[in-house]
Amino acid sequence: MSLKILVLPGDGIGPEIIATAKQALEVLDAKLGLGLEINTKPIGFDALKESGATWSSDIEDACRKADGVIMGPTDTAAYPSPEEGGIGPSAAARKNLDLFANIRPSRSAIGMPALKTGVDLVIVRENTEGFYADRSLFFGGGEFMPTSELAMSVRKITKSASERIAHIAFQMAALRRKKVTVVHKANVLKMTCGMFLEAAEHIGKQYPDIEIDDVHVDAMASDLVRKPESFDVVLCSNMYGDILSNLAAEVTGGLGLAGSLNRGDSISLAQAAHGSAPDIAGQGIANPTSILRSTAMMLRDLAERRSENTLFAAAANLDEALDVMLTDEKTRTPDLGGSLSTSEFGKVLSIRLDTQQ
Ligand code: NAD
């Protein structure tokens, strides 16, 4: 077996947390014989310095050639204009590589003070259109100002993208607790949310064993706090999924713990759910759990695509080692009351991975 993994460190805490993911993969490779070929390329400010742009078509080609990609967070808010080379890597990757599904699980953290226990849900978020100005038009941005005192934005919803993401939600539900909840605001956004909901209901008929219900997005914000344990797969358009996945992550233990996988038909791209945290960059205190959980998700996705048991084992090993470390305050980073630095966390994780059955 040979598996090409492309690593893109990113900005801020990106290089620090990505180093732990790379180290974990190397240990798993040596232990399980995964045949990994790991390559690293710069994106973000390092790439801007080197080649004049934070993201490029060369990086996109490298992603297409890889089996799996691990992308660190990027400090997009601090980028110069696109004309000066400031291109948002997340948006470019999701749109140009057609990574149409963003999978964001939230499970009550073991042994930690989660606001809610007994939660095990996954948010399936459409990733290529919706209320995102950088994604909603073929050319130009979806936000514009006809006058200095009037700003407008366009939301794009298509039947094909809505049906495609609905299939992913129902397929995931079939392997879980067999329930899909569609989030929308079709009482107000009758055409756009209406189309998203109708597409989900239409696709749902192909999965008669899966229960389907729907909730308005504002009601969902309270339901995720009040009764998050009642949800299994939560199907959302782009911005609703972005916002609600942060909420679900906090309810179950915190954003620093949440994994996130971007999937297309052939590419699997792991990303942390959080940003580049410029306020703590370089201090060695970032929690790498989110990118490590995402790396485990990528390994599991590659395992499913290839029906490869050693990759399933690698993903399970990584998740189990993280569960054990997070249960004990002594093996946590400072944000969770521990005292391990990011690199110390990586070292302890490597030892666990190397020695656990
Ligand atoms: P952020 O997620 O970077 O930080 C929010 C807070 O959480 C900060 O206090 C930070 O220190 C803390 N934090 C985040 N990750 C942490 C970790 N792993 N360990 C410990 N603490 C952590 O959000 P922000 O400050 O709104 O954004 C900073 C930059 O990141 C912006 O440029 C934004 O555009 C970008 N961003 C990038 C992505 C991405 O690349 N996918 C996602 C969100 C935000």
Short mmCIF file of C-alpha atoms and ligand atoms in Angstrom, two decimals:
data_model
loop_
_atom_site.label_atom_id
_atom_site.label_comp_id
_atom_site.label_asym_id
_atom_site.label_seq_id
_atom_site.Cartn_x
_atom_site.Cartn_y
_atom_site.Cartn_z
CA MET A 1 0.00 0.00 0.00
CA SER A 2 1.20 3.52 -0.71
CA LEU A 3 -0.60 6.61 0.50
CA LYS A 4 0.36 10.18 -0.37
CA ILE A 5 -0.35 12.68 2.41
CA LEU A 6 0.13 16.39 1.78
CA VAL A 7 0.69 18.59 4.84
CA LEU A 8 -0.01 22.35 4.65
CA PRO A 9 1.04 23.99 7.97
CA GLY A 10 -0.69 27.39 7.59
CA ASP A 11 -0.34 30.46 9.85
CA GLY A 12 -0.26 31.29 13.57
CA ILE A 13 -0.49 28.09 15.64
CA GLY A 14 -0.84 26.08 12.39
CA PRO A 15 2.80 24.88 12.19
CA GLU A 16 2.82 23.97 15.93
CA ILE A 17 -0.31 21.80 15.83
CA ILE A 18 0.44 20.35 12.38
CA ALA A 19 3.82 19.12 13.69
CA THR A 20 1.98 16.88 16.19
CA ALA A 21 -0.26 15.46 13.45
CA LYS A 22 2.75 14.68 11.27
CA GLN A 23 4.56 13.06 14.21
CA ALA A 24 1.50 10.92 15.03
CA LEU A 25 1.24 9.77 11.39
CA GLU A 26 4.92 8.83 11.35
CA VAL A 27 4.53 6.71 14.49
CA LEU A 28 1.39 5.01 13.13
CA ASP A 29 3.14 4.38 9.83
CA ALA A 30 6.12 2.74 11.53
CA LYS A 31 3.81 0.65 13.74
CA LEU A 32 1.16 -0.42 11.21
CA GLY A 33 2.99 -0.20 7.87
CA LEU A 34 0.62 2.31 6.28
CA GLY A 35 3.05 3.10 3.44
CA LEU A 36 2.74 6.85 3.97
CA GLU A 37 4.57 9.30 1.76
CA ILE A 38 4.31 12.63 3.58
CA ASN A 39 5.06 15.88 1.76
CA THR A 40 4.92 19.39 3.22
CA LYS A 41 4.21 22.60 1.28
CA PRO A 42 3.78 26.16 2.51
CA ILE A 43 0.48 28.05 2.35
CA GLY A 44 -0.47 31.36 3.96
CA PHE A 45 2.13 33.96 4.90
CA ASP A 46 5.07 31.57 4.25
CA ALA A 47 3.80 31.01 0.70
CA LEU A 48 3.16 34.74 0.24
CA LYS A 49 6.84 35.39 1.07
CA GLU A 50 8.07 32.58 -1.12
CA SER A 51 5.88 32.88 -4.20
CA GLY A 52 3.72 36.00 -3.86
CA ALA A 53 0.40 34.32 -2.96
CA THR A 54 -1.07 32.63 0.10
CA TRP A 55 -2.65 29.93 -2.09
CA SER A 56 -1.92 28.87 -5.67
CA SER A 57 -2.94 26.54 -8.48
CA ASP A 58 0.29 24.58 -7.79
CA ILE A 59 -0.99 23.79 -4.28
CA GLU A 60 -4.35 22.80 -5.75
CA ASP A 61 -2.61 20.41 -8.15
CA ALA A 62 -0.59 18.95 -5.27
CA CYS A 63 -3.87 18.41 -3.35
CA ARG A 64 -5.39 16.63 -6.38
CA LYS A 65 -2.39 14.29 -6.56
CA ALA A 66 -2.52 13.47 -2.84
CA ASP A 67 -4.74 10.82 -1.23
CA GLY A 68 -5.20 12.90 1.88
CA VAL A 69 -4.45 16.49 2.85
CA ILE A 70 -3.95 17.98 6.33
CA MET A 71 -4.37 21.76 6.29
CA GLY A 72 -3.47 23.99 9.23
CA PRO A 73 -5.55 27.07 10.05
CA THR A 74 -4.75 30.27 8.21
CA ASP A 75 -4.90 33.89 9.39
CA THR A 76 -7.20 34.92 6.56
CA ALA A 77 -8.43 38.07 8.31
CA ALA A 78 -4.87 39.50 8.20
CA TYR A 79 -4.26 38.73 4.51
CA PRO A 80 -3.71 41.52 2.00
CA SER A 81 -6.18 41.89 -0.88
CA PRO A 82 -6.44 39.14 -3.53
CA GLU A 83 -4.66 41.48 -5.96
CA GLU A 84 -1.71 41.49 -3.51
CA GLY A 85 -1.73 37.69 -3.16
CA GLY A 86 -4.07 37.27 -0.20
CA ILE A 87 -6.29 34.32 -1.16
CA GLY A 88 -8.24 32.46 1.54
CA PRO A 89 -6.95 28.85 1.41
CA SER A 90 -10.05 27.27 2.99
CA ALA A 91 -12.48 28.86 0.58
CA ALA A 92 -10.25 28.26 -2.45
CA ALA A 93 -9.73 24.61 -1.55
CA ARG A 94 -13.40 23.95 -0.86
CA LYS A 95 -14.59 25.67 -4.03
CA ASN A 96 -11.85 24.80 -6.53
CA LEU A 97 -11.33 21.20 -5.34
CA ASP A 98 -15.08 20.71 -4.97
CA LEU A 99 -14.84 19.57 -1.36
CA PHE A 100 -18.59 19.72 -1.06
CA ALA A 101 -19.08 18.01 2.30
CA ASN A 102 -17.85 19.35 5.62
CA ILE A 103 -18.27 16.72 8.32
CA ARG A 104 -18.15 18.03 11.90
CA PRO A 105 -18.84 15.53 14.68
CA SER A 106 -19.55 16.56 18.28
CA ARG A 107 -19.33 13.94 20.98
CA SER A 108 -19.40 14.69 24.72
CA ALA A 109 -15.77 14.71 25.76
CA ILE A 110 -14.81 11.86 28.05
CA GLY A 111 -13.58 12.89 31.52
CA MET A 112 -13.90 16.60 30.87
CA PRO A 113 -16.37 19.25 31.94
CA ALA A 114 -18.64 19.25 28.87
CA LEU A 115 -21.82 21.31 29.26
CA LYS A 116 -23.78 18.27 28.15
CA THR A 117 -23.06 14.56 28.45
CA GLY A 118 -24.41 11.79 26.24
CA VAL A 119 -24.17 13.80 23.02
CA ASP A 120 -23.05 12.10 19.82
CA LEU A 121 -24.08 14.03 16.73
CA VAL A 122 -22.52 14.96 13.43
CA ILE A 123 -23.14 18.13 11.47
CA VAL A 124 -23.07 17.58 7.70
CA ARG A 125 -22.53 20.98 6.14
CA GLU A 126 -22.76 21.92 2.45
CA ASN A 127 -19.40 23.51 1.69
CA THR A 128 -19.44 25.06 -1.78
CA GLU A 129 -22.24 27.64 -1.92
CA GLY A 130 -24.73 29.36 0.42
CA PHE A 131 -24.11 32.72 2.08
CA TYR A 132 -20.36 32.81 1.39
CA ALA A 133 -19.41 35.71 -0.83
CA ASP A 134 -16.22 34.02 -2.01
CA ARG A 135 -18.09 30.91 -3.18
CA SER A 136 -21.45 31.97 -4.47
CA LEU A 137 -20.57 33.38 -7.88
CA PHE A 138 -18.64 31.98 -10.84
CA PHE A 139 -16.84 35.30 -11.25
CA GLY A 140 -16.67 38.16 -8.73
CA GLY A 141 -17.84 38.24 -5.14
CA GLY A 142 -21.32 37.68 -3.81
CA GLU A 143 -21.22 40.88 -1.73
CA PHE A 144 -21.51 44.30 -3.26
CA MET A 145 -22.24 47.94 -2.39
CA PRO A 146 -24.46 49.75 -4.90
CA THR A 147 -23.99 52.93 -2.83
CA SER A 148 -21.72 53.84 0.09
CA GLU A 149 -24.62 53.25 2.46
CA LEU A 150 -26.10 50.10 0.97
CA ALA A 151 -24.42 46.70 1.22
CA MET A 152 -25.95 43.50 -0.18
CA SER A 153 -25.01 39.86 -0.34
CA VAL A 154 -26.23 36.99 -2.48
CA ARG A 155 -26.97 33.51 -1.22
CA LYS A 156 -26.71 30.71 -3.74
CA ILE A 157 -28.54 27.42 -3.24
CA THR A 158 -28.74 24.85 -6.04
CA LYS A 159 -30.83 21.70 -6.24
CA SER A 160 -27.83 19.62 -7.33
CA ALA A 161 -25.54 20.70 -4.44
CA SER A 162 -28.41 20.30 -1.94
CA GLU A 163 -29.19 16.79 -3.18
CA ARG A 164 -25.52 15.81 -3.21
CA ILE A 165 -24.98 16.82 0.43
CA ALA A 166 -28.28 15.20 1.43
CA HIS A 167 -27.00 11.86 0.10
CA ILE A 168 -23.93 12.17 2.36
CA ALA A 169 -26.14 12.89 5.40
CA PHE A 170 -28.42 9.89 4.76
CA GLN A 171 -25.47 7.58 4.05
CA MET A 172 -23.87 8.62 7.34
CA ALA A 173 -27.15 8.19 9.23
CA ALA A 174 -27.48 4.66 7.82
CA LEU A 175 -24.28 3.75 9.68
CA ARG A 176 -25.30 5.59 12.87
CA ARG A 177 -28.65 5.99 14.69
CA LYS A 178 -30.66 6.38 11.48
CA LYS A 179 -31.98 9.90 11.87
CA VAL A 180 -31.42 13.06 9.78
CA THR A 181 -32.51 16.50 10.99
CA VAL A 182 -32.61 19.15 8.25
CA VAL A 183 -31.89 22.70 9.46
CA HIS A 184 -33.41 25.58 7.51
CA LYS A 185 -35.40 28.82 7.67
CA ALA A 186 -37.84 28.01 4.90
CA ASN A 187 -40.61 29.98 6.63
CA VAL A 188 -38.72 33.17 5.66
CA LEU A 189 -36.21 32.17 2.99
CA LYS A 190 -38.88 30.30 1.09
CA MET A 191 -36.96 29.85 -2.17
CA THR A 192 -33.41 29.13 -0.99
CA CYS A 193 -34.05 27.27 2.26
CA GLY A 194 -37.19 25.88 0.64
CA MET A 195 -35.10 24.33 -2.13
CA PHE A 196 -32.58 22.89 0.38
CA LEU A 197 -35.36 21.31 2.48
CA GLU A 198 -37.24 19.97 -0.55
CA ALA A 199 -34.02 18.41 -1.91
CA ALA A 200 -33.37 16.68 1.44
CA GLU A 201 -36.95 15.36 1.61
CA HIS A 202 -36.73 14.13 -1.97
CA ILE A 203 -33.41 12.31 -1.38
CA GLY A 204 -34.73 10.99 1.95
CA LYS A 205 -37.31 8.90 0.04
CA GLN A 206 -34.39 6.82 -1.29
CA TYR A 207 -33.49 5.93 2.32
CA PRO A 208 -36.75 4.59 3.76
CA ASP A 209 -35.05 3.23 6.89
CA ILE A 210 -33.83 6.68 7.93
CA GLU A 211 -36.09 8.94 9.95
CA ILE A 212 -36.15 12.55 8.74
CA ASP A 213 -37.32 15.66 10.52
CA ASP A 214 -36.62 19.37 10.13
CA VAL A 215 -36.03 22.31 12.48
CA HIS A 216 -35.82 26.08 11.90
CA VAL A 217 -32.25 27.30 12.40
CA ASP A 218 -33.17 29.64 15.28
CA ALA A 219 -35.01 26.84 17.10
CA MET A 220 -32.02 24.59 16.45
CA ALA A 221 -29.70 27.02 18.26
CA SER A 222 -31.73 26.47 21.43
CA ASP A 223 -32.34 22.75 20.83
CA LEU A 224 -28.57 22.19 20.57
CA VAL A 225 -28.21 23.63 24.07
CA ARG A 226 -31.42 22.16 25.55
CA LYS A 227 -31.47 18.63 24.11
CA PRO A 228 -28.38 17.98 21.94
CA GLU A 229 -28.52 14.27 22.79
CA SER A 230 -31.67 13.95 20.66
CA PHE A 231 -29.79 14.58 17.38
CA ASP A 232 -27.90 12.13 15.20
CA VAL A 233 -27.05 13.59 11.76
CA VAL A 234 -27.77 17.30 11.33
CA LEU A 235 -27.92 18.45 7.70
CA CYS A 236 -27.18 22.14 7.12
CA SER A 237 -26.51 24.61 4.34
CA ASN A 238 -23.12 26.29 4.53
CA MET A 239 -23.41 29.15 7.01
CA TYR A 240 -25.92 27.46 9.34
CA GLY A 241 -23.54 24.48 9.54
CA ASP A 242 -20.57 26.73 10.27
CA ILE A 243 -22.29 28.49 13.15
CA LEU A 244 -24.13 25.51 14.64
CA SER A 245 -21.01 23.30 14.58
CA ASN A 246 -19.21 25.81 16.83
CA LEU A 247 -22.18 25.75 19.19
CA ALA A 248 -22.28 21.94 19.22
CA ALA A 249 -18.51 21.83 19.82
CA GLU A 250 -18.76 24.13 22.85
CA VAL A 251 -21.66 22.16 24.34
CA THR A 252 -19.62 18.96 24.15
CA GLY A 253 -16.27 20.19 25.49
CA GLY A 254 -14.89 23.06 23.39
CA LEU A 255 -13.84 24.15 19.93
CA GLY A 256 -10.25 23.06 20.55
CA LEU A 257 -11.44 19.44 20.63
CA ALA A 258 -13.59 19.40 17.50
CA GLY A 259 -12.56 17.57 14.34
CA SER A 260 -13.50 18.64 10.83
CA LEU A 261 -13.16 16.85 7.50
CA ASN A 262 -13.75 18.31 4.04
CA ARG A 263 -14.66 15.65 1.49
CA GLY A 264 -15.00 15.64 -2.25
CA ASP A 265 -15.51 12.70 -4.60
CA SER A 266 -11.83 11.81 -4.42
CA ILE A 267 -10.08 14.19 -1.97
CA SER A 268 -10.18 14.03 1.79
CA LEU A 269 -8.91 17.18 3.55
CA ALA A 270 -8.54 17.39 7.34
CA GLN A 271 -8.77 20.82 8.99
CA ALA A 272 -9.04 22.00 12.58
CA ALA A 273 -12.43 23.49 13.45
CA HIS A 274 -10.74 26.56 14.99
CA GLY A 275 -8.69 29.39 13.45
CA SER A 276 -4.99 30.33 13.55
CA ALA A 277 -5.19 31.80 17.09
CA PRO A 278 -2.69 34.66 16.48
CA ASP A 279 -3.01 35.68 20.17
CA ILE A 280 -1.17 32.52 21.32
CA ALA A 281 0.94 31.73 18.24
CA GLY A 282 4.58 30.89 18.97
CA GLN A 283 3.96 30.33 22.70
CA GLY A 284 3.82 26.53 22.43
CA ILE A 285 0.50 26.34 24.31
CA ALA A 286 -1.91 25.54 21.48
CA ASN A 287 -4.08 22.45 21.91
CA PRO A 288 -3.52 20.16 18.89
CA THR A 289 -6.52 17.89 19.61
CA SER A 290 -8.77 19.37 16.90
CA ILE A 291 -6.30 18.77 14.06
CA LEU A 292 -5.49 15.31 15.48
CA ARG A 293 -9.19 14.34 15.59
CA SER A 294 -9.48 15.62 12.01
CA THR A 295 -6.46 13.55 11.02
CA ALA A 296 -8.18 10.47 12.48
CA MET A 297 -11.28 11.34 10.44
CA MET A 298 -9.16 11.58 7.29
CA LEU A 299 -7.60 8.17 7.99
CA ARG A 300 -11.06 6.67 8.53
CA ASP A 301 -12.35 8.25 5.32
CA LEU A 302 -9.37 6.87 3.37
CA ALA A 303 -9.95 3.48 5.01
CA GLU A 304 -13.58 3.49 3.80
CA ARG A 305 -12.66 4.57 0.29
CA ARG A 306 -10.02 1.81 0.05
CA SER A 307 -11.57 -0.84 2.32
CA GLU A 308 -8.23 -0.89 4.13
CA ASN A 309 -8.24 -2.38 7.64
CA THR A 310 -4.85 -1.00 8.71
CA LEU A 311 -6.13 2.53 8.06
CA PHE A 312 -9.22 1.82 10.21
CA ALA A 313 -6.82 0.58 12.91
CA ALA A 314 -4.67 3.72 12.60
CA ALA A 315 -7.72 5.99 13.00
CA ALA A 316 -8.97 4.00 16.01
CA ASN A 317 -5.48 4.03 17.60
CA LEU A 318 -5.28 7.80 17.28
CA ASP A 319 -8.76 8.43 18.70
CA GLU A 320 -8.21 6.01 21.58
CA ALA A 321 -4.86 7.58 22.50
CA LEU A 322 -6.47 11.03 22.51
CA ASP A 323 -9.38 9.78 24.66
CA VAL A 324 -6.92 8.44 27.24
CA MET A 325 -4.75 11.57 27.27
CA LEU A 326 -7.67 13.97 27.58
CA THR A 327 -9.18 12.02 30.48
CA ASP A 328 -6.13 12.86 32.62
CA GLU A 329 -5.50 16.52 33.49
CA LYS A 330 -1.73 15.83 33.59
CA THR A 331 -1.72 15.04 29.87
CA ARG A 332 -3.68 18.07 28.69
CA THR A 333 -2.64 21.46 27.33
CA PRO A 334 -3.16 24.67 29.40
CA ASP A 335 -6.53 25.59 27.79
CA LEU A 336 -7.95 22.43 29.43
CA GLY A 337 -6.29 22.92 32.80
CA GLY A 338 -3.15 20.93 32.01
CA SER A 339 0.47 22.01 31.75
CA LEU A 340 1.79 20.20 28.66
CA SER A 341 3.13 22.33 25.84
CA THR A 342 2.00 21.52 22.30
CA SER A 343 5.20 19.65 21.52
CA GLU A 344 5.13 17.78 24.86
CA PHE A 345 1.56 16.72 24.06
CA GLY A 346 2.86 15.45 20.69
CA LYS A 347 5.64 13.47 22.40
CA VAL A 348 3.35 11.85 25.00
CA LEU A 349 0.89 11.00 22.20
CA SER A 350 3.67 9.38 20.15
CA ILE A 351 4.70 7.20 23.08
CA ARG A 352 1.09 6.14 23.68
CA LEU A 353 0.57 5.34 19.99
CA ASP A 354 3.77 3.37 19.91
CA THR A 355 2.98 1.28 22.99
CA GLN A 356 -0.83 0.83 22.96
CA GLN A 357 -2.29 -2.41 21.56
P1 NAD B 1 -9.53 31.40 16.52
O1 NAD B 1 -10.25 30.10 16.48
O2 NAD B 1 -8.23 31.47 15.85
O3 NAD B 1 -9.32 31.84 18.06
C1 NAD B 1 -10.40 32.06 18.97
C2 NAD B 1 -9.89 31.87 20.41
O4 NAD B 1 -9.67 30.46 20.65
C3 NAD B 1 -8.55 32.56 20.68
O5 NAD B 1 -8.55 33.03 22.00
C4 NAD B 1 -7.53 31.44 20.55
O6 NAD B 1 -6.36 31.63 21.30
C5 NAD B 1 -8.32 30.23 21.01
N1 NAD B 1 -7.88 29.00 20.32
C6 NAD B 1 -8.15 28.65 19.03
N2 NAD B 1 -7.58 27.48 18.73
C7 NAD B 1 -6.96 27.07 19.86
C8 NAD B 1 -6.19 25.92 20.17
N3 NAD B 1 -5.96 24.94 19.27
N4 NAD B 1 -5.65 25.82 21.40
C9 NAD B 1 -5.88 26.77 22.33
N5 NAD B 1 -6.61 27.88 22.08
C10 NAD B 1 -7.14 28.03 20.86
O7 NAD B 1 -10.56 32.47 15.93
P2 NAD B 1 -10.32 34.02 15.52
O8 NAD B 1 -9.45 34.68 16.55
O9 NAD B 1 -11.67 34.51 15.26
O10 NAD B 1 -9.54 33.96 14.15
C11 NAD B 1 -8.13 34.10 14.00
C12 NAD B 1 -7.78 33.94 12.54
O11 NAD B 1 -8.11 32.61 12.11
C13 NAD B 1 -8.54 34.88 11.62
O12 NAD B 1 -7.67 35.33 10.60
C14 NAD B 1 -9.63 34.00 11.00
O13 NAD B 1 -10.03 34.45 9.74
C15 NAD B 1 -8.89 32.69 10.91
N6 NAD B 1 -9.73 31.47 10.84
C16 NAD B 1 -9.25 30.48 10.07
C17 NAD B 1 -9.94 29.29 9.99
C18 NAD B 1 -9.37 28.19 9.13
O14 NAD B 1 -8.26 28.30 8.65
N7 NAD B 1 -10.09 27.11 8.92
C19 NAD B 1 -11.12 29.10 10.74
C20 NAD B 1 -11.56 30.15 11.56
C21 NAD B 1 -10.85 31.34 11.61
#
